[in-house]
PDB file of C-alpha atoms in Angstrom:
ATOM      1  CA  HIS A 213       4.895  18.300   8.823  1.00  0.00           C
ATOM      2  CA  VAL A 214       4.646  16.600   5.428  1.00  0.00           C
ATOM      3  CA  SER A 215       3.603  12.899   5.041  1.00  0.00           C
ATOM      4  CA  ILE A 216       2.629  10.616   2.952  1.00  0.00           C
ATOM      5  CA  GLY A 217       1.341   7.517   5.564  1.00  0.00           C
ATOM      6  CA  GLY A 218       0.083   9.306   8.507  1.00  0.00           C
ATOM      7  CA  LEU A 219      -1.706  12.560   8.992  1.00  0.00           C
ATOM      8  CA  GLY A 220      -1.872  12.694   5.069  1.00  0.00           C
ATOM      9  CA  ASP A 221      -2.332   9.734   3.231  1.00  0.00           C
ATOM     10  CA  SER A 222      -5.764   9.193   2.213  1.00  0.00           C
ATOM     11  CA  PHE A 223      -6.326  12.293   1.337  1.00  0.00           C
ATOM     12  CA  TYR A 224      -3.654  11.523  -2.011  1.00  0.00           C
ATOM     13  CA  GLU A 225      -5.686   8.155  -2.421  1.00  0.00           C
ATOM     14  CA  TYR A 226      -9.079   9.240  -2.303  1.00  0.00           C
ATOM     15  CA  LEU A 227      -8.220  12.098  -5.016  1.00  0.00           C
ATOM     16  CA  LEU A 228      -7.303   9.255  -8.032  1.00  0.00           C
ATOM     17  CA  LYS A 229      -9.936   7.015  -6.163  1.00  0.00           C
ATOM     18  CA  ALA A 230     -12.560  10.246  -6.669  1.00  0.00           C
ATOM     19  CA  TRP A 231     -11.735  10.235 -10.602  1.00  0.00           C
ATOM     20  CA  LEU A 232     -12.089   6.134 -10.882  1.00  0.00           C
ATOM     21  CA  MET A 233     -15.653   5.990  -8.872  1.00  0.00           C
ATOM     22  CA  SER A 234     -16.971   8.928 -11.063  1.00  0.00           C
ATOM     23  CA  ASP A 235     -16.335   6.818 -14.180  1.00  0.00           C
ATOM     24  CA  LYS A 236     -12.962   9.534 -14.973  1.00  0.00           C
ATOM     25  CA  THR A 237     -15.448  12.400 -14.795  1.00  0.00           C
ATOM     26  CA  ASP A 238     -14.479  14.075 -11.957  1.00  0.00           C
ATOM     27  CA  GLU A 239     -11.301  16.423 -13.734  1.00  0.00           C
ATOM     28  CA  ASP A 240     -10.844  17.975 -10.497  1.00  0.00           C
ATOM     29  CA  GLY A 241      -9.937  15.156  -8.662  1.00  0.00           C
ATOM     30  CA  LYS A 242      -7.672  13.883 -11.671  1.00  0.00           C
ATOM     31  CA  LYS A 243      -5.613  16.952 -12.420  1.00  0.00           C
ATOM     32  CA  MET A 244      -5.518  17.221  -8.704  1.00  0.00           C
ATOM     33  CA  TYR A 245      -4.318  13.925  -7.651  1.00  0.00           C
ATOM     34  CA  TYR A 246      -1.796  14.205 -11.145  1.00  0.00           C
ATOM     35  CA  ASP A 247      -0.189  17.921  -9.634  1.00  0.00           C
ATOM     36  CA  ALA A 248       0.034  15.831  -6.420  1.00  0.00           C
ATOM     37  CA  VAL A 249       2.013  13.070  -7.375  1.00  0.00           C
ATOM     38  CA  GLN A 250       3.796  15.510  -9.374  1.00  0.00           C
ATOM     39  CA  ALA A 251       5.219  17.478  -6.211  1.00  0.00           C
ATOM     40  CA  ILE A 252       5.454  13.441  -4.389  1.00  0.00           C
ATOM     41  CA  GLU A 253       8.153  12.692  -6.669  1.00  0.00           C
ATOM     42  CA  THR A 254       9.729  15.867  -7.167  1.00  0.00           C
ATOM     43  CA  HIS A 255      10.099  16.944  -2.847  1.00  0.00           C
ATOM     44  CA  LEU A 256       9.942  13.552  -1.273  1.00  0.00           C
ATOM     45  CA  ILE A 257      10.934  10.694  -3.048  1.00  0.00           C
ATOM     46  CA  ARG A 258      14.706   9.876  -2.984  1.00  0.00           C
ATOM     47  CA  LYS A 259      16.515   6.698  -4.144  1.00  0.00           C
ATOM     48  CA  SER A 260      19.506   5.117  -1.854  1.00  0.00           C
ATOM     49  CA  SER A 261      22.626   4.300  -2.661  1.00  0.00           C
ATOM     50  CA  GLY A 262      21.767   0.597  -2.812  1.00  0.00           C
ATOM     51  CA  GLY A 263      19.350   1.912  -5.191  1.00  0.00           C
ATOM     52  CA  LEU A 264      15.875   1.233  -3.197  1.00  0.00           C
ATOM     53  CA  THR A 265      13.126   4.214  -4.106  1.00  0.00           C
ATOM     54  CA  TYR A 266      11.611   5.411  -1.081  1.00  0.00           C
ATOM     55  CA  ILE A 267       9.511   8.406  -0.128  1.00  0.00           C
ATOM     56  CA  ALA A 268      10.130  10.904   2.679  1.00  0.00           C
ATOM     57  CA  GLU A 269       8.527  13.572   5.244  1.00  0.00           C
ATOM     58  CA  TRP A 270       8.809  16.827   5.318  1.00  0.00           C
ATOM     59  CA  LYS A 271       9.370  17.780   9.345  1.00  0.00           C
ATOM     60  CA  GLY A 272      10.061  21.158  10.515  1.00  0.00           C
ATOM     61  CA  GLY A 273      11.691  22.077   7.104  1.00  0.00           C
ATOM     62  CA  LEU A 274      13.746  19.530   6.320  1.00  0.00           C
ATOM     63  CA  LEU A 275      13.669  15.975   4.664  1.00  0.00           C
ATOM     64  CA  GLU A 276      13.421  13.211   7.019  1.00  0.00           C
ATOM     65  CA  HIS A 277      14.617   9.587   5.108  1.00  0.00           C
ATOM     66  CA  LYS A 278      11.883   7.681   6.850  1.00  0.00           C
ATOM     67  CA  MET A 279       9.621   6.021   5.116  1.00  0.00           C
ATOM     68  CA  GLY A 280       6.425   4.864   7.277  1.00  0.00           C
ATOM     69  CA  HIS A 281       4.408   1.131   6.935  1.00  0.00           C
ATOM     70  CA  LEU A 282       1.432   2.953   6.389  1.00  0.00           C
ATOM     71  CA  THR A 283       3.564   4.895   2.951  1.00  0.00           C
ATOM     72  CA  CYS A 284       3.723   1.258   1.284  1.00  0.00           C
ATOM     73  CA  PHE A 285      -0.028   1.438   0.342  1.00  0.00           C
ATOM     74  CA  ALA A 286       1.287   3.991  -2.245  1.00  0.00           C
ATOM     75  CA  GLY A 287       2.955   1.596  -4.565  1.00  0.00           C
ATOM     76  CA  GLY A 288      -0.593   0.855  -5.228  1.00  0.00           C
ATOM     77  CA  MET A 289      -1.291   3.488  -5.556  1.00  0.00           C
ATOM     78  CA  PHE A 290       0.761   5.117  -8.463  1.00  0.00           C
ATOM     79  CA  ALA A 291       0.434   1.292 -10.356  1.00  0.00           C
ATOM     80  CA  LEU A 292      -3.333   2.340  -9.776  1.00  0.00           C
ATOM     81  CA  GLY A 293      -2.844   5.535 -11.480  1.00  0.00           C
ATOM     82  CA  ALA A 294      -1.308   4.658 -14.042  1.00  0.00           C
ATOM     83  CA  ASP A 295      -3.891   4.327 -17.164  1.00  0.00           C
ATOM     84  CA  GLY A 296      -4.869   8.146 -16.086  1.00  0.00           C
ATOM     85  CA  ALA A 297      -1.559   9.545 -16.570  1.00  0.00           C
ATOM     86  CA  PRO A 298      -0.312  11.820 -19.684  1.00  0.00           C
ATOM     87  CA  SER A 299       0.953   9.016 -22.321  1.00  0.00           C
ATOM     88  CA  ASP A 300       4.855   9.116 -21.766  1.00  0.00           C
ATOM     89  CA  LYS A 301       3.791   8.963 -18.188  1.00  0.00           C
ATOM     90  CA  THR A 302       2.191   5.443 -17.599  1.00  0.00           C
ATOM     91  CA  GLY A 303       5.533   2.986 -17.938  1.00  0.00           C
ATOM     92  CA  HIS A 304       6.733   5.691 -15.126  1.00  0.00           C
ATOM     93  CA  HIS A 305       3.752   5.433 -12.652  1.00  0.00           C
ATOM     94  CA  ILE A 306       3.747   1.568 -13.196  1.00  0.00           C
ATOM     95  CA  GLU A 307       7.696   1.766 -12.535  1.00  0.00           C
ATOM     96  CA  LEU A 308       7.346   3.882  -9.659  1.00  0.00           C
ATOM     97  CA  GLY A 309       4.443   1.382  -8.184  1.00  0.00           C
ATOM     98  CA  ALA A 310       6.826  -1.339  -8.724  1.00  0.00           C
ATOM     99  CA  GLU A 311       9.689   0.535  -7.137  1.00  0.00           C
ATOM    100  CA  ILE A 312       8.058   1.312  -4.336  1.00  0.00           C
ATOM    101  CA  ALA A 313       6.374  -2.408  -3.382  1.00  0.00           C
ATOM    102  CA  ARG A 314      10.136  -4.398  -4.082  1.00  0.00           C
ATOM    103  CA  THR A 315      11.923  -1.437  -1.296  1.00  0.00           C
ATOM    104  CA  CYS A 316       8.274  -2.099   1.011  1.00  0.00           C
ATOM    105  CA  HIS A 317       8.976  -5.886   0.651  1.00  0.00           C
ATOM    106  CA  GLU A 318      12.724  -4.978   1.335  1.00  0.00           C
ATOM    107  CA  SER A 319      11.812  -3.586   5.298  1.00  0.00           C
ATOM    108  CA  TYR A 320      10.037  -6.717   5.501  1.00  0.00           C
ATOM    109  CA  ASP A 321      12.882  -9.208   4.576  1.00  0.00           C
ATOM    110  CA  ARG A 322      15.474  -8.002   6.344  1.00  0.00           C
ATOM    111  CA  THR A 323      14.169  -8.608  10.056  1.00  0.00           C
ATOM    112  CA  ARG A 324      14.408 -11.653  11.591  1.00  0.00           C
ATOM    113  CA  MET A 325      10.418 -12.263  11.388  1.00  0.00           C
ATOM    114  CA  LYS A 326      10.125 -10.870   7.977  1.00  0.00           C
ATOM    115  CA  LEU A 327       7.279  -8.958   9.003  1.00  0.00           C
ATOM    116  CA  GLY A 328       7.676  -5.315   8.552  1.00  0.00           C
ATOM    117  CA  PRO A 329       8.105  -2.826  11.287  1.00  0.00           C
ATOM    118  CA  GLU A 330       5.951   0.709  11.643  1.00  0.00           C
ATOM    119  CA  ALA A 331       9.051   2.453  10.086  1.00  0.00           C
ATOM    120  CA  PHE A 332      12.204   1.995   8.364  1.00  0.00           C
ATOM    121  CA  ARG A 333      15.079   4.327   8.094  1.00  0.00           C
ATOM    122  CA  PHE A 334      17.794   5.001   5.289  1.00  0.00           C
ATOM    123  CA  ASP A 335      20.227   7.088   6.863  1.00  0.00           C
ATOM    124  CA  GLY A 336      23.020   6.516   9.633  1.00  0.00           C
ATOM    125  CA  GLY A 337      24.123   3.496   7.004  1.00  0.00           C
ATOM    126  CA  VAL A 338      20.897   1.874   7.303  1.00  0.00           C
ATOM    127  CA  GLU A 339      18.702   0.891   4.262  1.00  0.00           C
ATOM    128  CA  ALA A 340      14.820   0.151   5.296  1.00  0.00           C
ATOM    129  CA  ILE A 341      15.591  -0.925   8.788  1.00  0.00           C
ATOM    130  CA  ALA A 342      13.920   0.130  11.446  1.00  0.00           C
ATOM    131  CA  THR A 343      16.602   1.818  14.374  1.00  0.00           C
ATOM    132  CA  ARG A 344      14.185   3.222  16.801  1.00  0.00           C
ATOM    133  CA  GLN A 345      12.463   0.793  18.775  1.00  0.00           C
ATOM    134  CA  ASN A 346       9.019   2.631  19.345  1.00  0.00           C
ATOM    135  CA  GLU A 347       9.459   2.011  15.420  1.00  0.00           C
ATOM    136  CA  LYS A 348      10.202  -1.819  15.210  1.00  0.00           C
ATOM    137  CA  TYR A 349       6.757  -3.482  15.782  1.00  0.00           C
ATOM    138  CA  TYR A 350       4.471  -4.439  13.180  1.00  0.00           C
ATOM    139  CA  ILE A 351       0.390  -4.116  14.417  1.00  0.00           C
ATOM    140  CA  LEU A 352      -0.963  -6.478  11.103  1.00  0.00           C
ATOM    141  CA  ARG A 353      -1.246  -3.688   9.342  1.00  0.00           C
ATOM    142  CA  PRO A 354      -2.413  -4.310   5.327  1.00  0.00           C
ATOM    143  CA  GLU A 355      -0.167  -1.279   2.820  1.00  0.00           C
ATOM    144  CA  VAL A 356       2.270  -3.750   1.516  1.00  0.00           C
ATOM    145  CA  ILE A 357       0.131  -5.908   1.068  1.00  0.00           C
ATOM    146  CA  GLU A 358      -2.599  -4.181  -0.331  1.00  0.00           C
ATOM    147  CA  THR A 359       0.369  -2.847  -2.330  1.00  0.00           C
ATOM    148  CA  TYR A 360       0.895  -5.936  -3.760  1.00  0.00           C
ATOM    149  CA  MET A 361      -2.356  -7.071  -4.481  1.00  0.00           C
ATOM    150  CA  TYR A 362      -2.729  -4.221  -6.712  1.00  0.00           C
ATOM    151  CA  MET A 363       0.446  -4.842  -8.748  1.00  0.00           C
ATOM    152  CA  TRP A 364      -0.157  -8.354  -9.025  1.00  0.00           C
ATOM    153  CA  ARG A 365      -3.410  -7.106 -10.943  1.00  0.00           C
ATOM    154  CA  LEU A 366      -1.872  -4.603 -12.774  1.00  0.00           C
ATOM    155  CA  THR A 367       0.769  -6.664 -13.976  1.00  0.00           C
ATOM    156  CA  HIS A 368       0.677  -9.950 -13.203  1.00  0.00           C
ATOM    157  CA  ASP A 369       4.058 -10.290 -12.044  1.00  0.00           C
ATOM    158  CA  PRO A 370       4.113 -13.901 -10.414  1.00  0.00           C
ATOM    159  CA  LYS A 371       6.899 -12.098  -7.770  1.00  0.00           C
ATOM    160  CA  TYR A 372       3.857 -10.039  -5.697  1.00  0.00           C
ATOM    161  CA  ARG A 373       2.357 -13.297  -5.306  1.00  0.00           C
ATOM    162  CA  GLU A 374       5.642 -15.112  -3.760  1.00  0.00           C
ATOM    163  CA  TRP A 375       6.012 -12.020  -1.513  1.00  0.00           C
ATOM    164  CA  GLY A 376       2.440 -11.990  -0.328  1.00  0.00           C
ATOM    165  CA  TRP A 377       3.049 -15.837   0.845  1.00  0.00           C
ATOM    166  CA  GLU A 378       5.566 -15.006   2.541  1.00  0.00           C
ATOM    167  CA  ALA A 379       4.056 -12.493   4.435  1.00  0.00           C
ATOM    168  CA  VAL A 380       1.403 -15.328   5.009  1.00  0.00           C
ATOM    169  CA  GLU A 381       4.036 -17.431   6.194  1.00  0.00           C
ATOM    170  CA  ALA A 382       5.248 -15.376   8.667  1.00  0.00           C
ATOM    171  CA  LEU A 383       1.896 -13.928   9.751  1.00  0.00           C
ATOM    172  CA  GLU A 384       0.514 -17.968  10.965  1.00  0.00           C
ATOM    173  CA  LYS A 385       4.591 -18.582  12.375  1.00  0.00           C
ATOM    174  CA  HIS A 386       4.736 -15.405  14.629  1.00  0.00           C
ATOM    175  CA  CYS A 387       1.314 -14.364  15.147  1.00  0.00           C
ATOM    176  CA  ARG A 388      -1.008 -16.503  14.994  1.00  0.00           C
ATOM    177  CA  VAL A 389      -1.857 -17.182  18.410  1.00  0.00           C
ATOM    178  CA  ASP A 390      -4.774 -19.033  20.599  1.00  0.00           C
ATOM    179  CA  GLY A 391      -7.856 -16.471  20.209  1.00  0.00           C
ATOM    180  CA  GLY A 392      -6.829 -15.032  16.480  1.00  0.00           C
ATOM    181  CA  TYR A 393      -3.666 -12.999  15.439  1.00  0.00           C
ATOM    182  CA  SER A 394      -1.586 -10.475  17.864  1.00  0.00           C
ATOM    183  CA  GLY A 395       0.509  -7.776  17.237  1.00  0.00           C
ATOM    184  CA  ILE A 396       4.484  -8.521  17.895  1.00  0.00           C
ATOM    185  CA  ARG A 397       6.801  -5.374  19.500  1.00  0.00           C
ATOM    186  CA  ASP A 398       9.709  -6.550  18.012  1.00  0.00           C
ATOM    187  CA  VAL A 399       9.715  -8.034  14.497  1.00  0.00           C
ATOM    188  CA  TYR A 400      13.952  -7.792  14.498  1.00  0.00           C
ATOM    189  CA  ASN A 401      13.931 -10.018  17.808  1.00  0.00           C
ATOM    190  CA  ASN A 402      14.324 -13.587  17.440  1.00  0.00           C
ATOM    191  CA  HIS A 403      11.134 -14.374  20.031  1.00  0.00           C
ATOM    192  CA  GLU A 404       7.685 -13.426  19.866  1.00  0.00           C
ATOM    193  CA  SER A 405       6.836 -10.777  22.145  1.00  0.00           C
ATOM    194  CA  HIS A 406       2.863 -10.384  21.018  1.00  0.00           C
ATOM    195  CA  ASP A 407       1.209  -7.242  22.214  1.00  0.00           C
ATOM    196  CA  ASP A 408      -1.911  -9.018  22.787  1.00  0.00           C
ATOM    197  CA  VAL A 409      -3.822  -6.953  20.045  1.00  0.00           C
ATOM    198  CA  GLN A 410      -5.947  -8.278  16.966  1.00  0.00           C
ATOM    199  CA  GLN A 411      -6.496  -4.518  15.324  1.00  0.00           C
ATOM    200  CA  SER A 412     -10.180  -4.619  13.743  1.00  0.00           C
ATOM    201  CA  PHE A 413      -8.696  -3.925   9.902  1.00  0.00           C
ATOM    202  CA  PHE A 414      -6.453  -7.146  10.499  1.00  0.00           C
ATOM    203  CA  LEU A 415      -9.870  -8.658   9.498  1.00  0.00           C
ATOM    204  CA  SER A 416     -10.903  -5.989   6.735  1.00  0.00           C
ATOM    205  CA  GLU A 417      -8.122  -4.786   5.247  1.00  0.00           C
ATOM    206  CA  THR A 418      -5.000  -7.437   5.380  1.00  0.00           C
ATOM    207  CA  LEU A 419      -7.035 -10.073   5.245  1.00  0.00           C
ATOM    208  CA  LYS A 420      -9.335  -9.030   2.409  1.00  0.00           C
ATOM    209  CA  TYR A 421      -6.186  -8.374   0.577  1.00  0.00           C
ATOM    210  CA  LEU A 422      -4.434 -11.489   1.124  1.00  0.00           C
ATOM    211  CA  TYR A 423      -7.490 -13.035  -0.676  1.00  0.00           C
ATOM    212  CA  LEU A 424      -8.083 -11.028  -3.346  1.00  0.00           C
ATOM    213  CA  LEU A 425      -4.062 -11.825  -4.329  1.00  0.00           C
ATOM    214  CA  PHE A 426      -4.721 -15.144  -4.854  1.00  0.00           C
ATOM    215  CA  SER A 427      -8.293 -14.670  -5.996  1.00  0.00           C
ATOM    216  CA  GLU A 428      -8.703 -13.975  -9.803  1.00  0.00           C
ATOM    217  CA  ASP A 429      -8.906 -10.958 -11.385  1.00  0.00           C
ATOM    218  CA  ASP A 430     -12.652 -11.012 -11.910  1.00  0.00           C
ATOM    219  CA  LEU A 431     -13.524 -10.766  -8.584  1.00  0.00           C
ATOM    220  CA  LEU A 432     -14.628  -7.520  -7.514  1.00  0.00           C
ATOM    221  CA  PRO A 433     -12.800  -6.185 -10.599  1.00  0.00           C
ATOM    222  CA  PHE A 434     -11.370  -2.715 -10.958  1.00  0.00           C
ATOM    223  CA  GLU A 435     -13.460  -1.532 -13.849  1.00  0.00           C
ATOM    224  CA  HIS A 436     -16.860  -1.992 -11.632  1.00  0.00           C
ATOM    225  CA  TRP A 437     -15.082  -1.375  -8.269  1.00  0.00           C
ATOM    226  CA  VAL A 438     -13.338   0.989  -6.176  1.00  0.00           C
ATOM    227  CA  PHE A 439     -11.569  -0.045  -2.767  1.00  0.00           C
ATOM    228  CA  ASN A 440     -12.311   3.385   0.098  1.00  0.00           C
ATOM    229  CA  THR A 441      -8.923   3.511   2.509  1.00  0.00           C
ATOM    230  CA  GLU A 442     -10.631   1.283   4.572  1.00  0.00           C
ATOM    231  CA  ALA A 443     -10.776  -1.522   1.602  1.00  0.00           C
ATOM    232  CA  HIS A 444     -14.570  -1.981   1.977  1.00  0.00           C
ATOM    233  CA  PRO A 445     -15.461  -1.966  -2.109  1.00  0.00           C
ATOM    234  CA  LEU A 446     -17.489   1.439  -3.696  1.00  0.00           C
ATOM    235  CA  PRO A 447     -19.173   0.430  -7.107  1.00  0.00           C
ATOM    236  CA  VAL A 448     -18.080   3.009  -9.969  1.00  0.00           C
ATOM    237  CA  LEU A 449     -21.425   5.165 -10.545  1.00  0.00           C
ATOM    238  CA  ARG A 450     -21.027   4.888 -14.632  1.00  0.00           C
ATOM    239  CA  LYS A 451     -22.239   7.250 -16.453  1.00  0.00           C
ATOM    240  CA  ASP A 452     -24.678   4.768 -18.689  1.00  0.00           C
ATOM    241  CA  ASP A 453     -25.778   3.876 -16.138  1.00  0.00           C
ATOM    242  CA  GLY A 454     -27.901   7.134 -15.051  1.00  0.00           C
ATOM    243  CA  ASN A 455     -28.850   6.609 -18.958  1.00  0.00           C
ATOM    244  CA  LYS A 456     -30.319   3.300 -17.929  1.00  0.00           C
ATOM    245  CA  GLU A 457     -32.406   4.673 -15.266  1.00  0.00           C
ATOM    246  CA  GLU A 458     -33.797   7.548 -17.289  1.00  0.00           C
ATOM    247  CA  ASN A 459     -34.721   4.677 -20.407  1.00  0.00           C
ATOM    248  CA  GLN A 460     -36.455   2.814 -18.305  1.00  0.00           C
ATOM    249  CA  LYS A 461     -38.335   5.354 -16.535  1.00  0.00           C
TER     250      LYS A 461
END
């Protein structure tokens, strides 16, 4: 079972981020990342009849035309990695990130609550819609917001802030409860059925990425910080920092 969402997401993300954290000296990480992106494009990325680009899953020797909410982080990953891609591929990687962001926004926009389901499908005549009851829940996940944040920082296209604000309004309207924020059992329903759980990643990731989306670029700038898969900022290990320490001795 091959997935860029649950089961495998952090691996691909860390290939890129190991290279970025090393101040772009980790050539092994770089090569493995761009090789992986090429393989993802070849084997998993498809376009729906309606023009939506999505990342499918490989299961039991067959392509399953399902994309998980967890997979939506990949839009930001592709855009973040565009700068180190071969010169003729930089624009392509940014565009790929933008297309994934659009697809994931559609998965939110096509629900009644304007919050995305756990997984959505591209088969049986549907596009970017959950068709199984056990995929219609939203548990305050951050991945779509994460991609909006990266796309905003890297393109400054105002639609990413607009999409982020749509999510804020939906969270306030449907997820806010007396004790905090709760997940939703079915985002296609007219009435909220709360699961009565506020996941820890809502604070550490979802709200953090929303804050960064609406902040200036000099707050935790990408040239100095890399966010790990749980949104913790880790410093880029500058080559010249080591030289400075050596000189100070």
